[in-house]
Amino acid sequence: MTWTTNLPIISIKDVHKSFGPLEVLKGVSLDVMKGEVICIIGPSGSGKSTLIRCVNALNDIQAGSITVEGQEVHDPHLDKLELRKKVGMVFQQYNLYPHKTALENVMLAPVVVLNQDKDEVEKRAYALLEKVRLKGKEDNYPGELSGGQQQRVAIARSLAMNPDVMLFDEVTSALDPETVKEVLVTIKELAAEGMTCILVTHEMGFAREVADHIYFTDRGVIVEHGPPATFFDDAKDPRTKEFLSQIL
Amino acid sequence: MAICNIPGLNTLRSSDLAVMYSFREKYDAPDRSLSFARWLASIPLWAVFVFCAIIVLYPTLVLAQSVAEREGPFQVLLRWMPLLLTSGFTLNILISFLTMALGTIGGVFLGLAQISPTRAIQVPGKILTHTFRNSPWLVVIFIVMLSIPNEVDIFGQTIPFPDWIKAVLGLSLPIMANVSEIARGAIQSVPSGQWEAAEATGFNRHQILWRIILPQCIKRMIPPWMNWYAILTMATPLVSLLGVGEMVTTTRLAMAAENDRPDLLSPFFGFCLVTFFVYCYPIARLTIRLEKRFAVKL
């Protein structure tokens, strides 16, 4: 089956995932169209992060199906490199390579993994760092950058692979309140450019502002979902209501 | 008749109340991987001078008891010193360098084998590591030195195996096993987020290891690696038991040449000790300094 842009770019169908005896995902389904921004919210331990980690095969699943651009992710013969070229991921703890400068962090994957021309990659890396507002920090090591700056380098590093989809796993949870904003601005700009984004977040205001669709997960299932306006103002499920009343 | 009971002294030390034990012991426990360097570096420099003074005094006392007029023990030592250093200690250094090089290369690969996801590689890696790490060095050296022939014929060419080369091979096995553990520990101390971030940008396992994880390990590996270098250098005289002409062997031959005079014993072997100390002490001090510096920077 060939994928076309009128089909969901990511399609998750009845996904089950367990860590040993603990079932973390108990049948989750959702579709993401190209250019859409979706936010997954919910209490800790509800399986949000696990779900997006399954999308780029960092975790495997026990049952169900996840396709990215029509390609089944949990196929044992999956070409992982092809998948990871399409799906970029940013982590809560940045996970920059501490022994490489900001520029080298951005350049490493295209040069080593894709064998692209070093000079061309370098030009692109400079442009990407400028785009995330880190011009002048190219030669700094991660240890010399603030959390917000490190997280933006991590976003640039992921973008350097030219992904079609970006996954953001609680990317602002480890940041100081004052640096959260600079990272959110960067993500908002990406979304405005038409990048397909899946965000796991605790920033409700941001989710409301940027998302096309909100999913609320609790105990391994999607309890409720809808466009932000309906979701935040007119939640139906008692669990959603309780969660929102605690957080808003 | 006990007037009062003091727990832990004349009565059992126990309590039905919750007791919190000190955490200090656990957290302040010195890193055992650097135990030798730490001990060596902790020796104050004046101890060496005291030691030298004892070597000087002892033979003078022995000498005072003998009546025969002959060359003083230090004149004899002075005469032999150049030979002891150039043909003796130089060989110790050479053996230690080559052993460390061989042991490090072997050890890094053995360490990689230990963390291999393939059981057929992982299990032999673990067995080799733990076997050679826990065997007496001298036994390993004996087995290696006695099992390797003195020369091999390859394509009609005779390649000789001198004793000191065999000694290098024998010593490098325990070093390899210990470097293997250092490498395994260093690799596993890199946060798993590094693996995940690299995996998410398409690196395969091999690329992650060589491009991202191992470069970060080098810094962590240097202090324990230097610790083992100091231990190895101190252990090189073991091979004198098999007749390799290193410093201790040369010393024994020199003393034999001087008719095994009893007053030569402490100057000659004392000189060996001081030489090894002077060589290893700065290494130990540097190891501890580097360890402190890296610990802050990590």
XYZ file of C-alpha atoms in Angstrom:
546
model
C 0.000 0.000 0.000
C 1.473 3.319 -0.950
C 0.905 6.215 1.320
C -0.618 9.471 0.121
C -1.032 12.706 2.018
C -4.785 12.247 2.339
C -4.182 9.205 4.539
C -3.012 9.551 8.154
C 0.759 10.034 8.340
C 0.722 8.117 11.617
C -1.912 5.563 12.346
C -2.028 3.823 15.710
C -4.505 0.975 16.000
C -5.383 -0.885 19.196
C -1.848 -0.871 20.555
C -1.070 -3.011 23.606
C 2.247 -2.724 25.409
C 3.420 -4.362 28.627
C 6.568 -4.088 30.678
C 6.638 -7.544 32.228
C 3.359 -8.039 34.091
C 2.532 -4.332 33.925
C 0.273 -3.430 31.021
C 1.035 0.180 30.137
C -1.019 0.568 26.964
C -4.345 -1.226 26.825
C -5.587 -0.694 23.322
C -4.762 2.800 22.130
C -5.828 4.092 18.725
C -5.241 7.457 17.147
C -4.584 8.966 13.717
C -2.453 11.931 12.844
C -2.766 13.718 9.505
C 0.151 15.438 7.814
C 0.738 18.909 9.233
C -1.351 18.241 12.306
C -0.182 19.054 15.819
C -1.523 16.768 18.490
C -0.930 16.895 22.214
C -1.162 13.918 24.516
C -1.847 14.830 28.110
C -2.614 12.815 31.204
C -1.359 11.900 34.665
C 2.111 10.404 35.086
C 2.285 6.710 34.417
C -0.664 6.810 32.047
C 1.473 5.615 29.123
C 1.904 8.876 27.183
C 5.669 8.644 26.802
C 5.553 4.922 26.134
C 3.090 5.538 23.324
C 5.269 7.994 21.432
C 8.378 5.910 22.070
C 6.573 3.070 20.301
C 6.024 5.305 17.269
C 9.734 5.408 16.467
C 10.362 1.836 17.650
C 12.350 2.720 20.764
C 9.866 0.426 22.496
C 8.249 -2.582 20.884
C 4.568 -3.460 21.217
C 2.809 -6.713 21.993
C -0.297 -6.253 19.881
C -1.889 -3.813 17.478
C -0.344 -1.815 14.690
C 1.482 1.455 14.216
C 2.135 2.753 10.732
C 4.207 5.754 9.712
C 3.534 6.867 6.135
C 1.959 3.484 5.515
C 4.983 1.573 6.799
C 4.316 -0.835 9.661
C 6.681 0.066 12.511
C 6.491 -3.219 14.360
C 7.442 -5.377 11.459
C 10.484 -7.504 12.357
C 11.937 -6.721 8.929
C 11.519 -2.982 9.425
C 14.311 -0.802 8.070
C 14.839 1.191 11.251
C 16.992 3.760 9.514
C 14.186 4.543 7.049
C 11.779 4.992 9.963
C 14.124 7.234 11.913
C 14.772 9.421 8.902
C 11.027 10.119 8.892
C 10.472 10.460 12.641
C 12.538 12.806 14.802
C 12.389 12.703 18.570
C 13.271 15.145 21.351
C 13.622 13.921 24.933
C 12.912 15.327 28.362
C 16.590 15.162 29.357
C 17.922 16.655 26.051
C 20.486 13.805 25.807
C 22.986 15.908 23.887
C 26.390 14.320 23.322
C 28.481 15.995 26.038
C 31.805 15.561 24.217
C 30.622 17.370 21.074
C 29.914 21.056 20.494
C 26.409 22.275 19.657
C 27.320 22.323 15.962
C 28.842 18.841 16.071
C 25.771 17.524 17.875
C 23.611 18.738 15.008
C 26.003 17.494 12.301
C 26.827 14.034 13.612
C 23.818 12.037 12.431
C 23.612 13.384 8.845
C 27.359 12.892 8.384
C 27.721 9.484 10.040
C 24.331 7.925 9.369
C 23.385 9.437 6.016
C 26.939 9.944 4.691
C 26.051 13.430 3.551
C 28.677 15.913 2.460
C 30.278 17.501 5.516
C 30.383 21.073 4.176
C 26.784 20.961 3.079
C 25.709 19.530 6.461
C 27.705 22.212 8.240
C 25.889 24.964 6.356
C 22.568 23.371 7.227
C 23.593 22.984 10.869
C 24.466 26.688 11.120
C 21.093 27.542 9.607
C 19.253 25.200 11.972
C 20.973 26.624 15.041
C 20.070 30.105 13.846
C 16.498 28.975 13.386
C 16.296 27.828 17.026
C 17.865 31.169 18.030
C 21.261 29.832 18.996
C 23.415 31.815 16.611
C 26.815 32.315 18.230
C 26.530 29.186 20.421
C 27.763 26.815 17.717
C 31.086 26.095 19.405
C 29.758 25.751 22.939
C 29.652 22.373 24.615
C 26.322 21.222 26.099
C 27.722 21.708 29.607
C 28.142 25.404 28.855
C 24.531 25.904 27.763
C 21.385 26.397 29.818
C 18.683 23.739 29.845
C 16.532 25.689 27.401
C 19.460 26.199 25.051
C 20.393 22.525 25.243
C 16.845 21.517 24.461
C 16.832 23.778 21.390
C 20.109 22.218 20.223
C 18.372 18.852 20.640
C 15.502 20.077 18.456
C 17.974 21.289 15.812
C 19.798 17.947 16.003
C 16.562 16.144 15.296
C 15.606 18.516 12.466
C 18.971 17.948 10.798
C 17.678 14.573 9.627
C 14.820 16.323 7.776
C 12.070 14.336 9.487
C 8.429 14.412 8.407
C 7.173 13.995 11.970
C 8.550 15.289 15.257
C 7.894 13.613 18.595
C 8.352 15.726 21.713
C 8.499 13.750 24.956
C 7.844 16.161 27.839
C 10.537 18.424 26.476
C 9.926 21.236 28.944
C 9.504 19.155 32.100
C 13.158 19.392 33.128
C 13.474 23.121 32.419
C 13.391 26.213 34.597
C 10.126 28.122 34.221
C 11.866 31.041 32.514
C 13.479 28.871 29.841
C 10.335 26.867 29.098
C 9.017 29.675 26.961
C 11.966 29.836 24.573
C 11.580 26.118 23.820
C 7.822 26.425 23.345
C 8.317 29.320 20.930
C 10.619 27.144 18.859
C 8.085 24.323 18.753
C 5.300 26.754 17.854
C 7.314 28.053 14.913
C 7.884 24.510 13.724
C 4.182 23.777 13.957
C 3.377 26.969 12.061
C 5.692 25.834 9.254
C 3.544 22.750 8.844
C 5.648 20.165 10.672
C 3.604 17.247 11.934
C 4.119 17.166 15.702
C 3.124 14.835 18.498
C 3.724 16.351 21.879
C 3.514 14.778 25.283
C 3.215 17.748 27.560
C 2.101 19.155 30.868
C 1.886 22.704 29.500
C -1.881 23.039 29.208
C -1.866 26.641 28.026
C 0.557 25.731 25.292
C -1.409 22.645 24.302
C -4.534 24.706 23.997
C -2.815 27.312 21.872
C -0.857 25.123 19.496
C -2.674 21.788 19.211
C -5.201 20.806 16.558
C -6.312 17.883 18.628
C -5.879 16.863 22.266
C -5.796 13.302 23.571
C -6.239 12.581 27.254
C -4.809 9.254 28.442
C -5.297 7.590 31.783
C -4.212 4.105 32.879
C -3.240 3.005 29.400
C -6.326 4.071 27.454
C -7.423 7.212 25.659
C -10.226 8.493 27.830
C -11.274 11.465 25.773
C -10.102 13.485 22.800
C -11.173 16.461 20.799
C -10.180 19.886 19.516
C -8.689 22.062 22.280
C -11.688 24.363 22.668
C -14.154 21.504 23.180
C -11.717 19.482 25.222
C -10.771 22.123 27.753
C -14.126 23.836 28.130
C -16.544 21.017 27.630
C -14.937 17.798 28.892
C -17.397 14.933 29.234
C -15.576 12.182 31.076
C -15.348 12.502 34.883
C -11.660 11.445 34.834
C -10.821 14.227 32.370
C -12.753 16.706 34.461
C -10.935 15.672 37.591
C -7.540 15.908 35.897
C -8.287 19.292 34.399
C -9.624 20.654 37.664
C -6.407 19.659 39.383
C -4.117 21.105 36.756
C -5.863 24.264 35.566
C 26.695 -7.512 89.877
C 25.875 -5.056 87.181
C 24.907 -1.685 88.467
C 23.641 -0.471 85.146
C 23.372 -2.026 81.730
C 25.149 -0.298 78.912
C 23.916 -1.515 75.522
C 26.692 -2.831 73.409
C 29.049 -3.038 76.403
C 27.626 -5.396 78.997
C 24.260 -6.069 77.404
C 23.196 -6.926 73.904
C 23.132 -3.949 71.607
C 19.598 -4.059 70.309
C 16.569 -1.898 70.346
C 12.968 -2.219 69.363
C 13.035 1.376 68.209
C 13.843 2.295 64.652
C 17.565 2.839 64.322
C 19.095 4.839 61.532
C 22.554 3.691 60.607
C 25.085 6.059 59.173
C 25.104 6.357 55.416
C 28.624 7.664 55.483
C 30.257 4.312 55.246
C 28.389 3.504 52.055
C 28.835 6.813 50.319
C 32.332 7.601 51.485
C 33.657 4.188 50.622
C 36.682 4.872 48.440
C 36.416 3.815 44.850
C 38.021 0.380 44.957
C 39.075 0.607 41.351
C 41.799 3.056 42.377
C 42.838 1.419 45.627
C 46.472 0.945 44.672
C 47.014 4.414 43.254
C 45.280 5.884 46.282
C 47.565 4.011 48.669
C 50.693 4.847 46.723
C 49.763 8.503 46.329
C 49.034 8.755 50.031
C 52.652 8.016 50.936
C 54.270 11.296 51.912
C 57.399 12.111 49.972
C 59.540 12.294 53.133
C 58.921 8.568 53.634
C 61.278 7.939 50.720
C 64.066 9.877 52.360
C 63.538 8.051 55.627
C 63.671 4.794 53.691
C 66.889 5.820 51.932
C 68.402 6.769 55.268
C 67.618 3.306 56.631
C 69.294 1.677 53.656
C 72.339 3.819 54.264
C 72.450 3.149 58.010
C 71.814 -0.595 57.986
C 74.868 -1.639 55.962
C 77.047 0.712 58.010
C 76.020 -1.241 61.109
C 76.675 -4.544 59.375
C 79.981 -3.203 58.164
C 80.984 -2.153 61.652
C 80.839 -5.801 62.689
C 83.088 -7.000 59.920
C 86.774 -6.429 60.185
C 87.944 -7.064 56.665
C 88.889 -3.979 54.738
C 87.176 -3.830 51.425
C 85.200 -1.600 49.115
C 82.191 0.015 50.877
C 78.762 -1.284 49.820
C 77.802 2.049 48.287
C 80.885 2.178 46.117
C 79.859 -1.256 44.867
C 76.283 -0.133 44.285
C 77.463 2.993 42.491
C 79.556 0.828 40.196
C 76.576 -1.359 39.316
C 73.913 1.373 39.164
C 74.273 2.221 35.441
C 73.891 -1.424 34.472
C 70.966 -1.985 36.852
C 69.138 0.960 35.343
C 70.020 0.659 31.668
C 69.752 -3.059 31.123
C 67.583 -3.866 34.120
C 64.966 -1.262 34.802
C 64.678 -0.293 31.131
C 63.448 -3.799 30.435
C 60.845 -3.448 33.209
C 59.600 -0.265 31.556
C 59.611 -1.877 28.131
C 57.692 -4.899 29.446
C 55.190 -2.646 31.207
C 54.604 -0.510 28.074
C 54.093 -3.428 25.739
C 51.963 -5.320 28.256
C 49.763 -2.303 28.819
C 49.367 -1.711 25.085
C 48.502 -5.340 24.425
C 46.312 -5.604 27.516
C 44.429 -2.427 26.656
C 43.628 -3.446 23.096
C 42.582 -6.919 24.204
C 40.750 -5.539 27.227
C 38.652 -3.028 25.315
C 37.468 -5.703 22.920
C 36.842 -8.117 25.781
C 34.872 -5.365 27.540
C 32.808 -4.855 24.387
C 32.225 -8.598 24.263
C 30.934 -8.461 27.836
C 28.173 -6.031 26.872
C 27.329 -7.735 23.586
C 23.654 -8.565 23.146
C 24.743 -11.823 21.493
C 25.058 -14.441 24.212
C 27.580 -16.457 22.217
C 29.950 -13.470 22.489
C 28.911 -12.190 25.894
C 29.355 -15.425 27.850
C 32.922 -16.213 26.672
C 33.796 -12.551 27.269
C 32.593 -12.784 30.852
C 34.283 -16.115 31.477
C 37.637 -14.914 30.105
C 37.437 -11.681 32.072
C 36.619 -13.283 35.371
C 39.065 -16.153 34.932
C 42.078 -13.949 34.321
C 41.009 -11.283 36.773
C 40.919 -13.736 39.624
C 43.842 -16.038 38.843
C 47.197 -15.560 40.535
C 49.379 -13.638 38.122
C 52.384 -15.827 38.675
C 50.446 -18.954 37.743
C 49.219 -17.326 34.538
C 52.750 -16.212 33.690
C 54.143 -19.699 34.329
C 51.515 -21.319 32.119
C 52.070 -18.872 29.278
C 55.850 -18.836 29.475
C 56.209 -22.579 29.703
C 53.655 -23.352 27.017
C 55.000 -21.041 24.324
C 57.916 -22.539 22.389
C 61.197 -20.663 22.206
C 60.882 -20.286 18.475
C 58.382 -21.059 15.753
C 58.919 -21.977 12.156
C 56.659 -20.139 9.768
C 57.201 -20.652 6.043
C 60.719 -21.865 6.653
C 61.570 -18.783 8.712
C 62.446 -19.193 12.326
C 60.865 -16.584 14.548
C 62.400 -16.580 18.002
C 60.340 -15.907 21.106
C 62.678 -14.405 23.694
C 61.704 -14.804 27.340
C 60.731 -11.192 27.820
C 58.228 -11.346 24.937
C 56.662 -14.372 26.591
C 56.597 -12.414 29.831
C 54.695 -9.618 28.076
C 52.144 -12.130 26.796
C 51.756 -13.679 30.234
C 51.363 -10.378 32.069
C 48.991 -8.945 29.496
C 46.330 -11.565 30.258
C 45.462 -10.307 33.764
C 45.814 -6.711 32.551
C 43.466 -7.468 29.671
C 40.888 -8.884 32.075
C 41.074 -5.856 34.346
C 40.898 -3.380 31.460
C 37.900 -5.364 30.246
C 36.132 -4.638 33.522
C 37.153 -0.968 33.374
C 35.770 -0.696 29.842
C 32.546 -2.487 30.716
C 32.015 -0.272 33.738
C 32.736 2.900 31.780
C 30.383 1.948 28.941
C 27.602 1.065 31.353
C 28.074 4.316 33.265
C 27.094 6.360 30.198
C 23.416 7.327 30.677
C 20.966 5.291 28.610
C 19.591 8.543 27.184
C 22.721 8.774 25.033
C 21.867 5.440 23.411
C 18.252 6.456 22.898
C 19.017 9.861 21.433
C 21.476 8.307 19.012
C 19.119 5.464 18.142
C 16.342 7.978 17.460
C 18.507 9.726 14.861
C 19.201 6.499 13.022
C 22.564 5.369 14.399
C 23.040 1.618 14.532
C 24.559 -0.099 17.545
C 28.058 -0.185 16.121
C 27.998 3.535 15.261
C 26.584 4.459 18.683
C 29.341 2.538 20.449
C 32.270 3.876 18.448
C 31.104 7.404 17.681
C 29.178 8.357 20.804
C 29.673 6.044 23.781
C 33.368 5.092 23.652
C 34.656 8.671 23.173
C 32.832 9.574 26.375
C 34.339 6.557 28.138
C 37.983 7.456 27.563
C 37.944 10.139 30.235
C 36.268 7.840 32.733
C 38.709 5.057 31.950
C 41.968 6.979 32.322
C 42.298 7.025 36.159
C 41.568 3.305 36.724
C 43.665 2.474 33.693
C 46.659 4.358 35.144
C 46.052 2.630 38.471
C 46.504 -0.694 36.688
C 49.596 0.570 34.923
C 51.200 1.310 38.305
C 50.175 -2.105 39.627
C 51.576 -3.758 36.510
C 54.911 -1.949 36.720
C 55.286 -3.003 40.335
C 54.472 -6.580 39.273
C 57.021 -6.816 36.448
C 59.757 -8.266 38.753
C 57.583 -11.398 38.953
C 59.088 -12.453 35.653
C 62.546 -12.602 37.241
C 61.418 -15.956 38.633
C 61.496 -17.198 35.070
C 64.886 -15.710 34.384
C 63.923 -12.651 32.366
C 66.850 -10.251 32.689
C 64.966 -7.352 34.221
C 66.038 -5.287 37.204
C 65.651 -7.833 39.996
C 67.368 -10.555 37.961
C 70.205 -8.165 37.130
C 70.498 -7.210 40.799
C 70.800 -10.830 41.836
C 73.447 -11.456 39.194
C 75.356 -8.343 40.257
C 75.327 -9.469 43.878
C 76.497 -12.916 42.876
C 79.342 -11.276 40.984
C 80.266 -9.528 44.241
C 80.422 -12.886 46.063
C 77.006 -12.332 47.697
C 78.371 -10.039 50.384
C 75.660 -9.745 53.070
C 76.122 -5.999 53.443
C 75.125 -5.539 49.788
C 71.672 -7.019 50.292
C 69.878 -3.979 51.584
C 71.573 -1.344 49.388
C 70.948 -3.323 46.205
C 67.341 -4.331 46.814
C 66.671 -1.009 48.490
C 67.832 0.630 45.299
C 65.351 -1.520 43.339
C 62.532 -0.449 45.640
C 63.409 3.212 45.384
C 63.662 3.024 41.602
C 60.193 1.484 41.308
C 58.815 3.967 43.780
C 60.299 6.983 42.006
C 58.780 5.762 38.753
C 55.306 4.848 40.047
C 54.761 7.536 42.655
C 54.186 10.414 40.176
C 51.852 8.157 38.201
C 49.787 7.498 41.313
C 49.677 11.173 42.241
C 48.594 12.097 38.722
C 45.947 9.359 38.747
C 44.359 10.740 41.887
C 44.514 14.297 40.553
C 42.914 13.348 37.247
C 40.255 11.355 39.033
C 39.310 14.350 41.154
C 39.258 16.653 38.147
C 37.134 14.346 36.027
C 34.778 13.655 38.913
C 33.924 17.354 39.121
C 33.551 17.820 35.398
C 31.257 14.879 34.688
